[in-house]
Structure formats: structure tokens, C-alpha cells
Amino acid sequence: MSELNNERKGYSNPADHLANERTFLAWIRTSIALMGFGFVVVKFALFLKQISIVINNPAVVTPSRGYSAEIGIFLVAIGVLMAIYAYIRYRITEKQLLTATFKPSYVLAISLTVLILIAGVLLVAYLIPHR
């Protein structure tokens, strides 16, 4: 059994490297989706204002200054930071796989979850009608 461990010490399994790349690409797709969603949120207030102009209904009141721009920019920033950290984590994992010292890290998943929860709470607070 010890011979098998000694043989595997310097061994780098291609499947592990491919899994690392797939994980990296999944995080990149998620960051692109977040940036796209942030863009949509930024444009939401502009869309409401344009609709009210087209409808030309004075009863439809659109907020003059909302927080959609700030929330959207926050989401885009989360997407950018996630892409940067995903690349850093990809490189760290690649190095660990090559040296057979892999240690899993949950920082990216936890930080993304917390940031998305904050953005979700902000969106809910923004969308609740204030009378």
C-alpha cells in the first residue's frame, strides 16, 4: 500500500485538472450572469420612465430617483470580483494539483452567497411599494 502512495505522490490526474477548468468556467458563467443581471437592474428605472412617457398617463408616477442604479452597479461589481477571485482560485488549485497538496476552499462559495443575499435583500426592499 505504501508503494502505491509513493507512486501517486507526484502523480497528476488529468481528470482533476479538467474538473478544475470546468469549475472555473462555471464560476465565470455565473459572474457573467451577475453582470448581465446588474445591467438589467440599472436600466430598470429608465425603462419605467420611458413606459410612463409612452403611456402618457399622469396617474402613473415613476420615482424620480431610485436605487436601481446603485443595486445594479453592486451586482456588476460582485460579478467582476467573482471572476477575478475565480481565476485566482483556479491557479491556486492548479498548483495544488500539480504538487499533490490539494486543500478545498469554500471562500468563493460563501462570499458569493453572502453578497447575493445582500443584493437580494436590497432588491426586495427597493421593490416593496412605499406609501
Short mmCIF file of C-alpha atoms in Angstrom, two decimals:
data_model
loop_
_atom_site.label_atom_id
_atom_site.label_comp_id
_atom_site.label_asym_id
_atom_site.label_seq_id
_atom_site.Cartn_x
_atom_site.Cartn_y
_atom_site.Cartn_z
CA MET A 1 0.00 0.00 0.00
CA SER A 2 2.83 2.42 0.80
CA GLU A 3 4.33 1.77 -2.65
CA LEU A 4 1.08 2.89 -4.24
CA ASN A 5 1.07 6.10 -2.17
CA ASN A 6 4.70 6.79 -3.09
CA GLU A 7 3.93 6.28 -6.77
CA ARG A 8 0.92 8.62 -6.58
CA LYS A 9 2.70 11.42 -4.70
CA GLY A 10 3.97 13.15 -7.84
CA TYR A 11 1.10 11.92 -9.99
CA SER A 12 -1.23 14.46 -11.55
CA ASN A 13 -4.54 13.08 -12.77
CA PRO A 14 -5.77 14.80 -15.96
CA ALA A 15 -9.37 14.37 -14.81
CA ASP A 16 -8.64 16.56 -11.79
CA HIS A 17 -7.24 19.33 -13.97
CA LEU A 18 -10.21 19.14 -16.31
CA ALA A 19 -12.60 19.29 -13.35
CA ASN A 20 -10.73 22.36 -12.11
CA GLU A 21 -11.20 24.02 -15.51
CA ARG A 22 -14.89 23.14 -15.59
CA THR A 23 -15.34 24.62 -12.13
CA PHE A 24 -13.52 27.79 -13.17
CA LEU A 25 -15.69 28.14 -16.28
CA ALA A 26 -18.85 27.62 -14.21
CA TRP A 27 -17.80 30.47 -11.90
CA ILE A 28 -17.05 32.65 -14.94
CA ARG A 29 -20.50 31.92 -16.41
CA THR A 30 -22.06 32.84 -13.07
CA SER A 31 -20.09 36.09 -12.91
CA ILE A 32 -21.20 36.99 -16.45
CA ALA A 33 -24.81 36.28 -15.50
CA LEU A 34 -24.48 38.53 -12.44
CA MET A 35 -23.02 41.33 -14.53
CA GLY A 36 -25.85 40.95 -17.05
CA PHE A 37 -28.46 40.99 -14.31
CA GLY A 38 -26.82 44.07 -12.80
CA PHE A 39 -27.03 45.79 -16.17
CA VAL A 40 -30.75 44.97 -16.40
CA VAL A 41 -31.36 46.34 -12.91
CA VAL A 42 -29.54 49.59 -13.79
CA LYS A 43 -31.73 50.02 -16.85
CA PHE A 44 -34.96 49.20 -14.95
CA ALA A 45 -35.65 52.78 -13.81
CA LEU A 46 -35.01 54.10 -17.31
CA PHE A 47 -37.47 51.54 -18.68
CA LEU A 48 -40.16 52.62 -16.21
CA LYS A 49 -39.68 56.27 -17.11
CA GLN A 50 -39.90 55.53 -20.84
CA ILE A 51 -43.05 53.44 -20.37
CA SER A 52 -44.73 56.26 -18.45
CA ILE A 53 -43.86 58.69 -21.25
CA VAL A 54 -45.28 56.33 -23.90
CA ILE A 55 -48.44 55.71 -21.89
CA ASN A 56 -48.67 59.43 -21.15
CA ASN A 57 -50.78 58.74 -18.10
CA PRO A 58 -50.36 61.32 -15.32
CA ALA A 59 -51.73 58.81 -12.80
CA VAL A 60 -48.64 56.64 -13.32
CA VAL A 61 -46.00 58.05 -11.03
CA THR A 62 -42.44 56.92 -11.53
CA PRO A 63 -39.83 57.54 -8.91
CA SER A 64 -37.57 60.42 -9.83
CA ARG A 65 -34.59 58.89 -8.04
CA GLY A 66 -34.48 55.20 -7.23
CA TYR A 67 -31.75 52.87 -6.13
CA SER A 68 -31.76 50.60 -9.16
CA ALA A 69 -28.52 52.13 -10.47
CA GLU A 70 -26.70 51.53 -7.18
CA ILE A 71 -28.05 47.99 -6.82
CA GLY A 72 -27.20 47.18 -10.45
CA ILE A 73 -23.69 48.56 -10.10
CA PHE A 74 -23.29 46.48 -6.92
CA LEU A 75 -24.31 43.34 -8.84
CA VAL A 76 -21.90 44.12 -11.69
CA ALA A 77 -19.12 44.70 -9.15
CA ILE A 78 -19.90 41.34 -7.50
CA GLY A 79 -19.63 39.69 -10.92
CA VAL A 80 -16.28 41.33 -11.64
CA LEU A 81 -14.85 40.44 -8.22
CA MET A 82 -16.12 36.88 -8.57
CA ALA A 83 -14.40 36.50 -11.96
CA ILE A 84 -11.12 37.77 -10.52
CA TYR A 85 -11.30 35.53 -7.45
CA ALA A 86 -12.35 32.53 -9.57
CA TYR A 87 -9.22 32.92 -11.66
CA ILE A 88 -7.03 33.24 -8.56
CA ARG A 89 -8.67 30.15 -7.04
CA TYR A 90 -8.25 28.27 -10.33
CA ARG A 91 -4.50 28.99 -10.34
CA ILE A 92 -4.11 28.03 -6.66
CA THR A 93 -5.98 24.75 -7.23
CA GLU A 94 -3.93 24.02 -10.35
CA LYS A 95 -0.70 24.48 -8.40
CA GLN A 96 -2.01 22.28 -5.57
CA LEU A 97 -2.98 19.55 -8.04
CA LEU A 98 0.48 19.61 -9.60
CA THR A 99 2.17 19.31 -6.21
CA ALA A 100 -0.40 16.84 -4.81
CA THR A 101 -1.23 19.18 -1.91
CA PHE A 102 -4.86 19.98 -2.75
CA LYS A 103 -6.92 21.60 0.01
CA PRO A 104 -10.53 22.57 -0.76
CA SER A 105 -11.62 26.15 -0.15
CA TYR A 106 -15.15 27.37 0.37
CA VAL A 107 -14.35 31.10 0.47
CA LEU A 108 -15.69 31.78 -3.04
CA ALA A 109 -18.97 29.96 -2.45
CA ILE A 110 -19.56 31.53 0.96
CA SER A 111 -18.62 35.06 -0.12
CA LEU A 112 -20.77 34.85 -3.26
CA THR A 113 -23.71 33.55 -1.24
CA VAL A 114 -23.43 36.40 1.27
CA LEU A 115 -23.11 39.05 -1.44
CA ILE A 116 -26.08 37.67 -3.40
CA LEU A 117 -28.17 37.57 -0.22
CA ILE A 118 -27.33 41.24 0.43
CA ALA A 119 -28.21 42.15 -3.16
CA GLY A 120 -31.47 40.19 -2.89
CA VAL A 121 -32.46 41.96 0.31
CA LEU A 122 -31.68 45.32 -1.30
CA LEU A 123 -33.78 44.42 -4.36
CA VAL A 124 -36.71 43.29 -2.22
CA ALA A 125 -36.52 46.48 -0.16
CA TYR A 126 -36.41 48.52 -3.35
CA LEU A 127 -39.34 46.73 -4.97
CA ILE A 128 -41.66 46.88 -1.94
CA PRO A 129 -44.02 49.81 -2.55
CA HIS A 130 -43.53 52.63 -0.06
CA ARG A 131 -46.67 54.67 0.50
#
